[in-house]
XYZ file of C-alpha atoms in Angstrom:
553
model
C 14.232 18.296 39.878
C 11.599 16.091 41.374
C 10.080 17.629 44.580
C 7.979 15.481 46.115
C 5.883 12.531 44.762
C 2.029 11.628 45.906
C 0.834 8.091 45.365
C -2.371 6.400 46.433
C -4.210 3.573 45.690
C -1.497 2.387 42.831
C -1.137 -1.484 42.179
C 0.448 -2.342 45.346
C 0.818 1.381 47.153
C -1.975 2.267 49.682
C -0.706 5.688 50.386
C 2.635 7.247 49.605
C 3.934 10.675 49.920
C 7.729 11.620 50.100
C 10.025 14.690 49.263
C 13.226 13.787 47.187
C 16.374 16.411 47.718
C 18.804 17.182 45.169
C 21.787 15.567 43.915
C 22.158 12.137 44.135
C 19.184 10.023 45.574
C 19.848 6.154 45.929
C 16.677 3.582 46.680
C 16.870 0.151 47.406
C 14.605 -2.758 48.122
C 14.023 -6.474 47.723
C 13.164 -8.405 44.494
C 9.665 -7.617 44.488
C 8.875 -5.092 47.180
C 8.240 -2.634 44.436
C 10.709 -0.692 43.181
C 9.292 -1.113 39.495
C 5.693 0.266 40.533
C 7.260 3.203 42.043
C 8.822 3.644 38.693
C 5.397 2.926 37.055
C 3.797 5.404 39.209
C 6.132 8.092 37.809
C 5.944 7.052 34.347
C 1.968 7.561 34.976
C 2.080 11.091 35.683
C 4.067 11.891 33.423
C 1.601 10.626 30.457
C 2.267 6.601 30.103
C -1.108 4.773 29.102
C -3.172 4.361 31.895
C -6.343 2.217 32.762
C -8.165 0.043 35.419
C -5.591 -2.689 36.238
C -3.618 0.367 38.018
C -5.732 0.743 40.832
C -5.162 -0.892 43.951
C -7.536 -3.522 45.520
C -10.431 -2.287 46.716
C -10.023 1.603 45.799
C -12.468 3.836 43.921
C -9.743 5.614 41.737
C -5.635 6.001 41.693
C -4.002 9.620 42.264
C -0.256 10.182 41.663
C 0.928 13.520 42.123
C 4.419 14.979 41.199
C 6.109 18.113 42.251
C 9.058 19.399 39.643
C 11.078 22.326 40.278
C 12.481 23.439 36.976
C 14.175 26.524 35.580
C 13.178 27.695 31.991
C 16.003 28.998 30.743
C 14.849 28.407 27.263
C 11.480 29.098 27.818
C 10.219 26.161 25.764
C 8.472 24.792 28.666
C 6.252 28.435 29.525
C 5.270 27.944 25.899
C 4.224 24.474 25.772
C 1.970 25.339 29.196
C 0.978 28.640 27.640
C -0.181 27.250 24.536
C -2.798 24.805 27.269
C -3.852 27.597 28.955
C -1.353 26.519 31.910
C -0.604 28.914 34.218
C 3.228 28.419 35.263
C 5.383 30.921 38.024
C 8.930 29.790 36.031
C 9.798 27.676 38.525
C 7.208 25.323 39.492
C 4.987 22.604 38.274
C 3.171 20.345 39.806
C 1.264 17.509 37.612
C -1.533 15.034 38.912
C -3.376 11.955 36.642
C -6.287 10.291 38.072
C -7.237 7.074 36.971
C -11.083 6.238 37.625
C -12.373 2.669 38.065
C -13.498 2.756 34.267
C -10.200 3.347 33.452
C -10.143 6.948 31.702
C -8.135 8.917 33.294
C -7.687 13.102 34.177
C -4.794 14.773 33.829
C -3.672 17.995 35.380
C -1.083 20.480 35.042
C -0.933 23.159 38.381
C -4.538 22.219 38.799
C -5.561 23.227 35.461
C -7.138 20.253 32.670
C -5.067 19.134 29.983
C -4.677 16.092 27.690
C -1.954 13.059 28.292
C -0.498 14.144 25.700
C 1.055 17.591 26.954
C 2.398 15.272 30.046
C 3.839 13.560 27.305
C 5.818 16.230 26.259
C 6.499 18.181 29.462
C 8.257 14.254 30.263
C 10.964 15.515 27.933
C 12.102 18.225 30.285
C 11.335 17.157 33.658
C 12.817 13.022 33.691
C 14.630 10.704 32.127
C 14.045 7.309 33.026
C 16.884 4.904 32.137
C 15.080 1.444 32.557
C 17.324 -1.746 33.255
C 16.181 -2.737 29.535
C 16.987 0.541 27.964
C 20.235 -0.703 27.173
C 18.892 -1.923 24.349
C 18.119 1.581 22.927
C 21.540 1.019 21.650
C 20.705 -0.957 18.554
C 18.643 1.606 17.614
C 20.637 3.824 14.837
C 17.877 7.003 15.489
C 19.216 6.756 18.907
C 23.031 6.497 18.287
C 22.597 9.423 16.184
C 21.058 11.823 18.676
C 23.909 11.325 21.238
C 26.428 11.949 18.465
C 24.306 14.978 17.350
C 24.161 16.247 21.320
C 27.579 15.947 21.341
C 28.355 17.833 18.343
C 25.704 20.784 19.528
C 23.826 20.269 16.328
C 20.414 20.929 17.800
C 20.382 24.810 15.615
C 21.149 22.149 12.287
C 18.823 19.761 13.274
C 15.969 21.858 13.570
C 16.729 23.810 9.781
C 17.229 20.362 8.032
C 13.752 19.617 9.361
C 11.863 22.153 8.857
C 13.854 22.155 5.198
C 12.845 18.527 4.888
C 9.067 19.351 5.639
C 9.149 21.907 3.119
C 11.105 18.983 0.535
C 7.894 17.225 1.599
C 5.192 19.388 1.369
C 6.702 21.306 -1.820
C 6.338 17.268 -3.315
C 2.965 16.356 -2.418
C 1.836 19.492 -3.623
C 3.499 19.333 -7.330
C 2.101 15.709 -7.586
C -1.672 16.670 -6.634
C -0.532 19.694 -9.420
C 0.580 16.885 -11.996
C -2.194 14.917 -11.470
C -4.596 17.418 -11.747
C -2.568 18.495 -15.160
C -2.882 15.444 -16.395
C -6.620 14.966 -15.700
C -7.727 18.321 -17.218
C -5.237 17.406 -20.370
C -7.227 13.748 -20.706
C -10.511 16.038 -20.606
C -9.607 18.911 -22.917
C -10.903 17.796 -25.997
C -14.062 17.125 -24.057
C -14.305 20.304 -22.130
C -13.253 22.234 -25.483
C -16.330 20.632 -27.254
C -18.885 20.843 -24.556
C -17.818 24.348 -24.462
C -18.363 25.560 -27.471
C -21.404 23.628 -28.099
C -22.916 26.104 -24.795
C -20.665 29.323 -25.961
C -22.296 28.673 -29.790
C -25.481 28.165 -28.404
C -25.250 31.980 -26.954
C -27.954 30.934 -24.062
C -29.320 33.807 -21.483
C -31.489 33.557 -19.071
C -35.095 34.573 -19.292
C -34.965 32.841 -23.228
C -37.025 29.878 -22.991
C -40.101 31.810 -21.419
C -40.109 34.168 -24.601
C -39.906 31.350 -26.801
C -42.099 29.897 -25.434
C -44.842 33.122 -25.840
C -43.783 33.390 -29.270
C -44.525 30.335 -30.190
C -47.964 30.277 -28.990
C -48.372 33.578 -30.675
C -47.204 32.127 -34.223
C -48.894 28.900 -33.795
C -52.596 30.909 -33.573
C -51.454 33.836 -36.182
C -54.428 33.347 -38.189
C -57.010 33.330 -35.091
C -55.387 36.444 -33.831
C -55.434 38.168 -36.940
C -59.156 37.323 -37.514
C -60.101 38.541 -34.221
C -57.867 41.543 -34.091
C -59.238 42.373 -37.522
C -62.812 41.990 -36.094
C -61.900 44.541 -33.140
C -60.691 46.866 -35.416
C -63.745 47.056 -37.801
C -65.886 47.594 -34.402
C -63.489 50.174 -33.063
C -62.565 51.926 -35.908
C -61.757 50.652 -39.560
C -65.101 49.464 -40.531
C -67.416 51.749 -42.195
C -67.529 55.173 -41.078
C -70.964 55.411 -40.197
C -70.337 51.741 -37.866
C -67.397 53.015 -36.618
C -66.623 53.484 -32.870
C -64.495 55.822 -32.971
C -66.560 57.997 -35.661
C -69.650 57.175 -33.295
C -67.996 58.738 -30.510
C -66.335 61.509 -31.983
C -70.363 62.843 -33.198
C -71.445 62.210 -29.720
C -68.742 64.608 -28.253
C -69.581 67.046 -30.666
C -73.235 67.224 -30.141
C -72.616 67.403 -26.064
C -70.526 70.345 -26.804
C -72.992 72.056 -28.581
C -75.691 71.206 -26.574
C -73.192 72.148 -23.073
C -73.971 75.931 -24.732
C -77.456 75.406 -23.025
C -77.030 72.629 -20.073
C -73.523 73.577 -18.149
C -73.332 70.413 -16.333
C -73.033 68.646 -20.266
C -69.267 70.063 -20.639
C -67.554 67.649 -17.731
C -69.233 64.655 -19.519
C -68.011 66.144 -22.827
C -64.639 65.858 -21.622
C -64.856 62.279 -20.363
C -66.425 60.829 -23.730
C -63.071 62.949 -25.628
C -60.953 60.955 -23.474
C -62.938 58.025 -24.058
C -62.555 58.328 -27.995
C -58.484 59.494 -27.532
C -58.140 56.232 -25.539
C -60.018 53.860 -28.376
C -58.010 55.570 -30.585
C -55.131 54.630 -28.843
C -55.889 50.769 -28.522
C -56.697 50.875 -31.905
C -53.219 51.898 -32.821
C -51.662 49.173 -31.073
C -54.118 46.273 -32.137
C -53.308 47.616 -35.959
C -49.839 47.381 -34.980
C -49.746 43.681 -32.951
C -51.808 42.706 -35.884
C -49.483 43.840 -38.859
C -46.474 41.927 -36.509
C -47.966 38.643 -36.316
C -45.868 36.759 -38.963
C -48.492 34.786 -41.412
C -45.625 32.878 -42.963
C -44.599 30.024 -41.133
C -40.924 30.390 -41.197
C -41.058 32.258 -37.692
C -42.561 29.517 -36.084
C -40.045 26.947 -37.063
C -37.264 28.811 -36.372
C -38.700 29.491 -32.970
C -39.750 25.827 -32.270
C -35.950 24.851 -33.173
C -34.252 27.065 -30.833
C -36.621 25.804 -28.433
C -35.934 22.234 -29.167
C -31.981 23.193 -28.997
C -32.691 24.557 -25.462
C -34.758 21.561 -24.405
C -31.744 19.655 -25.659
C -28.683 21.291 -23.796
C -30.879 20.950 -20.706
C -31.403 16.940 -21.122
C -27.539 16.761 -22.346
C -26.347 18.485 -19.258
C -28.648 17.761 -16.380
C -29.808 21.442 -16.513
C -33.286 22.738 -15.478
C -32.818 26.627 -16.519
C -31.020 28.465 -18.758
C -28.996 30.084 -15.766
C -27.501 26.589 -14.863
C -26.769 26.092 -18.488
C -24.686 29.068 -18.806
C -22.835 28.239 -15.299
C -21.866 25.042 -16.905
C -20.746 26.808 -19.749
C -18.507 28.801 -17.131
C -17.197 25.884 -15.980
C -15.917 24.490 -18.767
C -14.693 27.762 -19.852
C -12.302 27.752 -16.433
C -11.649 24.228 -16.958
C -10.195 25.265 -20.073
C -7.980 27.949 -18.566
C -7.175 26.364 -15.697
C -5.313 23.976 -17.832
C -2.829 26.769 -18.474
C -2.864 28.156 -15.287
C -2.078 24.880 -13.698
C 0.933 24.642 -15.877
C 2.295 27.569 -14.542
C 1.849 26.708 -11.248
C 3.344 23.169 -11.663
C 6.207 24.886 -13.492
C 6.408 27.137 -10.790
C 6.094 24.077 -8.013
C 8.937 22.185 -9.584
C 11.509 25.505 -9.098
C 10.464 25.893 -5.924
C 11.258 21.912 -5.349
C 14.811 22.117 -7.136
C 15.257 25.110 -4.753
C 14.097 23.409 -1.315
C 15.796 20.306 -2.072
C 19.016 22.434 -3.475
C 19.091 24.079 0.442
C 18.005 20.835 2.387
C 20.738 19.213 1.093
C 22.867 21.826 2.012
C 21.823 21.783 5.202
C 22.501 17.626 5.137
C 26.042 18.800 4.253
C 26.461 20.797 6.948
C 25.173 18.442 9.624
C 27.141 15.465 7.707
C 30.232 17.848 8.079
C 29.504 18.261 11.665
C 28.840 14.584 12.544
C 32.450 13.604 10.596
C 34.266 16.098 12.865
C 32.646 15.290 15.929
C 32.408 11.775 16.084
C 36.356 10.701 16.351
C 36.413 13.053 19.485
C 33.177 11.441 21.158
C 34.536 8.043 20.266
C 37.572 8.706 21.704
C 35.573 10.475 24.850
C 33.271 7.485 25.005
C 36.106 5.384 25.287
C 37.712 6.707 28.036
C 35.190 6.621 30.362
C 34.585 2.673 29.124
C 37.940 2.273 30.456
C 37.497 3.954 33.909
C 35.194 1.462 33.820
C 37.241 -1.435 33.753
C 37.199 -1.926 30.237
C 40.599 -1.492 29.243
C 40.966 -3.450 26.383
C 37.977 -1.893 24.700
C 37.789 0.238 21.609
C 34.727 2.240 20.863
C 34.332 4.203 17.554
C 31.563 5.780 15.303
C 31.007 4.881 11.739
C 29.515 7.680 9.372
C 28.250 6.200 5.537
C 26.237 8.475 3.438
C 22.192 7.479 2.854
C 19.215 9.027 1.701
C 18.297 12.480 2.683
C 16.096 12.651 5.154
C 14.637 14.903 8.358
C 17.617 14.014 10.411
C 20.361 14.461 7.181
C 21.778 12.055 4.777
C 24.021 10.238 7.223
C 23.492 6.473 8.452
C 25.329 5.229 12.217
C 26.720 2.903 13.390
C 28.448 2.418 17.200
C 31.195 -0.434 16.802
C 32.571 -1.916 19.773
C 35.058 -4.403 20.664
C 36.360 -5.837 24.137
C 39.770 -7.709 22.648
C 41.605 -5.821 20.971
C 42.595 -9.150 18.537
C 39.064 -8.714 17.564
C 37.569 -6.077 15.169
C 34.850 -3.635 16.302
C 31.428 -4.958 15.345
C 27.766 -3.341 15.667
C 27.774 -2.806 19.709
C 24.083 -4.078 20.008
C 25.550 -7.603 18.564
C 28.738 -8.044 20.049
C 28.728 -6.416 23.671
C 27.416 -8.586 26.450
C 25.083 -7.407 28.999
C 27.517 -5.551 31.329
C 28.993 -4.055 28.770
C 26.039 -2.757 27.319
C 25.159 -1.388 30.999
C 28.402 0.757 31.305
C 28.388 1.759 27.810
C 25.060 3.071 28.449
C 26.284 4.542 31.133
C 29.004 6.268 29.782
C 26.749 7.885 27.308
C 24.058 8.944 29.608
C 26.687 10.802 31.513
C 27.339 12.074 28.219
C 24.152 13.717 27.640
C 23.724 14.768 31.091
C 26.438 17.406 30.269
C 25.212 18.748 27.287
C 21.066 18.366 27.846
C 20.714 20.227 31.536
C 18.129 17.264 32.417
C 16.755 18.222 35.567
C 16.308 14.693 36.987
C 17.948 10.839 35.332
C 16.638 8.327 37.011
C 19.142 4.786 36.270
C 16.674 1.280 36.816
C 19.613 -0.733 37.854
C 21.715 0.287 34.517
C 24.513 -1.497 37.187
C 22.876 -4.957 36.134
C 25.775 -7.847 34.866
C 28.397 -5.331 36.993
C 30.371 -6.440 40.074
C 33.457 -5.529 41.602
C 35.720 -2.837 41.736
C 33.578 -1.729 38.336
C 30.661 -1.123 39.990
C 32.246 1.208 42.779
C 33.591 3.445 39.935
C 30.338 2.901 37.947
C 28.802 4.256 41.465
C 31.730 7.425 41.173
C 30.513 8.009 37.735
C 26.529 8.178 38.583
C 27.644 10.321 41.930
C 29.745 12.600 39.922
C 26.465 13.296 37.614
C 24.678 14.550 41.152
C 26.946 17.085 41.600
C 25.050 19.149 38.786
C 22.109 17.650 38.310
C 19.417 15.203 40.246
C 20.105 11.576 39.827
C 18.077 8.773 40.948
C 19.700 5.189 41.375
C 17.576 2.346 42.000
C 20.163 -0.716 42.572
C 21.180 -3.973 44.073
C 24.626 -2.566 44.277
C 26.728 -2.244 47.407
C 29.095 0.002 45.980
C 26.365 2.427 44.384
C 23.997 2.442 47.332
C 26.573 4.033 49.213
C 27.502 6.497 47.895
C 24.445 10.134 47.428
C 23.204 12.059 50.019
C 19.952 10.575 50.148
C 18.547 6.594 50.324
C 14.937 4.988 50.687
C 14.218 2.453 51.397
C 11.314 0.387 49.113
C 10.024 -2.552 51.192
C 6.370 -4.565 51.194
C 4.377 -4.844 54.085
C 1.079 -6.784 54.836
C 1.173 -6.929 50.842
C 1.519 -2.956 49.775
C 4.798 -1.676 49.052
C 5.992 1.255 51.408
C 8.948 3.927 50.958
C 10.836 5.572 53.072
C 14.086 7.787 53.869
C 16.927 5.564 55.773
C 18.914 7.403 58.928
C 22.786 6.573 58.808
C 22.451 3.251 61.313
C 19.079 1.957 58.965
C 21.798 3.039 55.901
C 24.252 0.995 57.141
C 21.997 -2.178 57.699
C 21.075 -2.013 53.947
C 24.145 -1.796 52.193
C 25.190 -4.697 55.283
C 22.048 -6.500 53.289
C 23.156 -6.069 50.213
C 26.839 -7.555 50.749
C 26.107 -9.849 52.476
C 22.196 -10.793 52.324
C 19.993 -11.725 54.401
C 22.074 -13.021 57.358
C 24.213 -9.753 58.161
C 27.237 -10.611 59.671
C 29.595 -8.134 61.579
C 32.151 -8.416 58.356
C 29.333 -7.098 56.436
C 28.191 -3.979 58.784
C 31.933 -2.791 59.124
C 32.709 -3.152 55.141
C 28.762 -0.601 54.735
C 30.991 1.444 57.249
C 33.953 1.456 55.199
C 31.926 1.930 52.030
C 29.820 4.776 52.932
C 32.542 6.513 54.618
C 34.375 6.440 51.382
C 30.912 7.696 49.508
C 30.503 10.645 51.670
């Protein structure tokens, strides 16, 4: 229920704070002392679009504070908060929005920051606001449905044939992206396939190139390198033996180690010049070996200079700059390749798991369509007599069930048909009930719901609009009746509602801001004098408030 309510500096109210009590709560006012911006003050905190034009004249920002009491049985409401970061005792929340002169607002939840949008959906569980226009909710067929669906207790349904539908959904999107992909890789096979095994026939690894490329400057200058590895060898070595190096060296060793007999320090240097000679020996062994490698036929170099040209190639064809990205691209293509198969698979297995989803969603829209068929003669029939305590007695009221589409809510379409003479066949009640009819129809409904939805607090903007009469004194029994389990707030021009609750402010304008406050008995009685009779309140008038109120209590 709503506690208390803080307002200042909103449109037309300076400062306002009030405690509301429980059960029924009626307010009252003049045409324009602003009962609508206490209802727009409301609808504020509790996440409506807010900017600038809401603050009053003259003030720096607009605060309106609300107090709920609620209790969680369900625990939905601890979750939402806890998923914010809220802090919440079970019973108690209180929610501010400030609205600064720039027109962004803040929003607050027991003092901690959140977005509008989680006062948005706290709004579902703390009010329902039943403006004097809302009556025209009734055309709407999503509507319709969710009263016949409260009535039916098909919330458990509801919630499986959406989440099935989501899956129907998701399960869809995914095996088109799948199909399309298919189909793309299937235009580009032949493609892939040949760039493929162009790269796979090419049998490319990394580090090539750069030995090609030292190959080929070896085969183009054979001849020099032979001539001057031949030249090395003649000085080292395979010349005549009395020129050679190595034979030069090797006679040198031997005469220090005869001589090393005499001088002792001769033997160390005998030993270097014999390691000397092993080493020439050595690099003589591998120059006569580079040398007898160097190809002198010309067939090596061409065959070197056209796998280099290949590579040079491949890297122009496929935007490559080494031989590593050529072999990722061959990669590529070689997955491409697979993936065509794989993707099959998975779109094969995509479409079972569609047939299957769609198999149990409809299932589910059995169930609920089942549900709704059963149901709906008894809530007609329930609708229709409380139409009649209304003073509709001719009336008929009846639900009609045709199959559609599947969709998130089922595969059912609704429609409410309504009639006032019975000579006249029931007709879509959004074209064919006039504006007082429409009130206590909504009415009847909303007493409905209150029964099966545990809203805390209803709050009815005149829903007694195009109602006079005897009608409107049971219309006020029927809203009364709701405050015995549940808050109800009844804004009204009515006589015969206004008396009846156990609470009623008073919303009246003075020196141009709008003011509310809590009536005592003798105050009560002047008002619902005011509203019989006007502004001139005659005797007749304050004994019939008597006489009204007496039979309200």
């Amino acid at each position: 229920m709503l506690r208390s309510l803080q307002i200042r500096n909103y449109v037309l109210i300076d400062s306002l704070e009030t405690e509301f009590p429980e059960g029924l709560v009626i307010i009252t006012g003049q045409t324009g002392a602003g009962k609508s911006i206490l209802l727009g003050a409301l609808s504020l905190v509790l996440g409506a679009r807010a900017d600038a034009s809401v603050i009053a004249h003259g003030g720096d920002n607009c605060v309106v504070e609300a107090e709920f009491s609620i209790a969680d049985s369900s625990g939905s409401v601890a979750s939402l908060l806890d998923e914010h970061g809220v802090e919440y005792d079970g019973s108690c929340i209180i929610v501010r929005r400030v609205v600064a002169s720039s027109g962004r607002s803040r929003c607050f939840v027991n003092d901690c920051p959140v977005p509008a949008s989680l006062l948005q959906s706290l709004s579902g569980y703390l009010v329902d606001i039943h403006s004097q226009h809302q009556s025209l909710s009734l055309a709407d067929k999503r509507f319709q449905m969710s009263v016949l669906d409260l009535y039916a207790a098909n919330a458990g349904l509801l919630e499986q044939c959406r989440s099935a539908w989501k899956t129907v959904q998701s399960l869809e999107k995914s095996l088109a992206e799948s199909r399309e992909r298919l189909e793309e890789l299937r235009r580009e096979k032949d493609y892939n396939s040949a760039r493929f095994e162009m790269l796979d026939k090419a049998a490319i690894r990394e580090g090539e190139l750069e030995e090609l490329e030292q190959m080929q400057r070896k085969l183009a200058n054979a001849e020099q390198i032979h001539e001057c590895l031949s030249s090395v060898r003649s000085l080292i070595g395979d010349g005549p033996e009395e020129e050679s190096l190595s034979a030069a060296m090797k006679d040198a060793s031997r005469l220090l180690t005869k001589c090393s007999r005499f001088a002792a320090e001769l033997g160390p240097l005998q030993e270097r010049l014999e390691s000397a000679r092993i080493e020439v020996e050595d690099i003589l062994s591998e120059i006569v070996s580079i040398d007898e490698d160097v190809p002198q036929s010309g067939d090596k170099l061409a065959e070197v200079e056209a796998r280099m040209s290949l590579l040079y190639e491949l890297f122009t064809k496929f935007g490559c700059r080494t031989e590593g990205e050529l072999v990722e691209r061959r990669e590529f293509y070689a997955r491409a390749l697979f993936d065509s198969t794989a993707l099959e698979e998975e779109t094969e297995r995509l479409q079972a798991a569609l047939d299957s989803a769609r198999k149990g969603h409809e299932a589910l829209c059995a169930q609920l369509a089942a549900s709704r068929r059963k149901a709906a003669p008894l809530f007609s029939s329930s609708i229709s007599d409380s139409i009649h305590y209304l003073e509709l007695d001719n009336a008929r009221f009846s639900v009609e069930l045709t199959a559609t589409a599947p969709g998130p809510d089922g595969s059912d379409a609704i429609r409410f048909l309504f009639s006032s003479n019975p000579s006249v066949a029931p007709a879509d009640v959004a074209k064919c009930a006039s504006g007082g009819e429409l009130s206590r129809i909504m009415l009847c409904l909303k007493a409905m719901m209150a029964r099966y939805t545990g809203m805390p607090t209803l709050i009815f903007d005149e829903i007694d609009t195009g109602v006079s009469g005897s009608a409107a004194s049971k219309m006020g029994s029927m809203i009364c009746s709701m405050g015995n389990d549940m808050q109800v707030f009844a804004i009204t021009h009515l006589p015969q509602v206004a008396s009846r609750g156990k609470a009623h402010f008073l919303v009246s304008k003075d020196s141009g801001h709008s003011t509310v406050r809590l009536l005592g008995i003798d105050e009560r009685v002047m008002e619902i004098a005011r509203l019989l009779s006007g502004e001139s309140i005659t005797s007749e008038a304050v004994a019939n408030a008597k006489a009204l109120l007496s039979e309200g209590s």
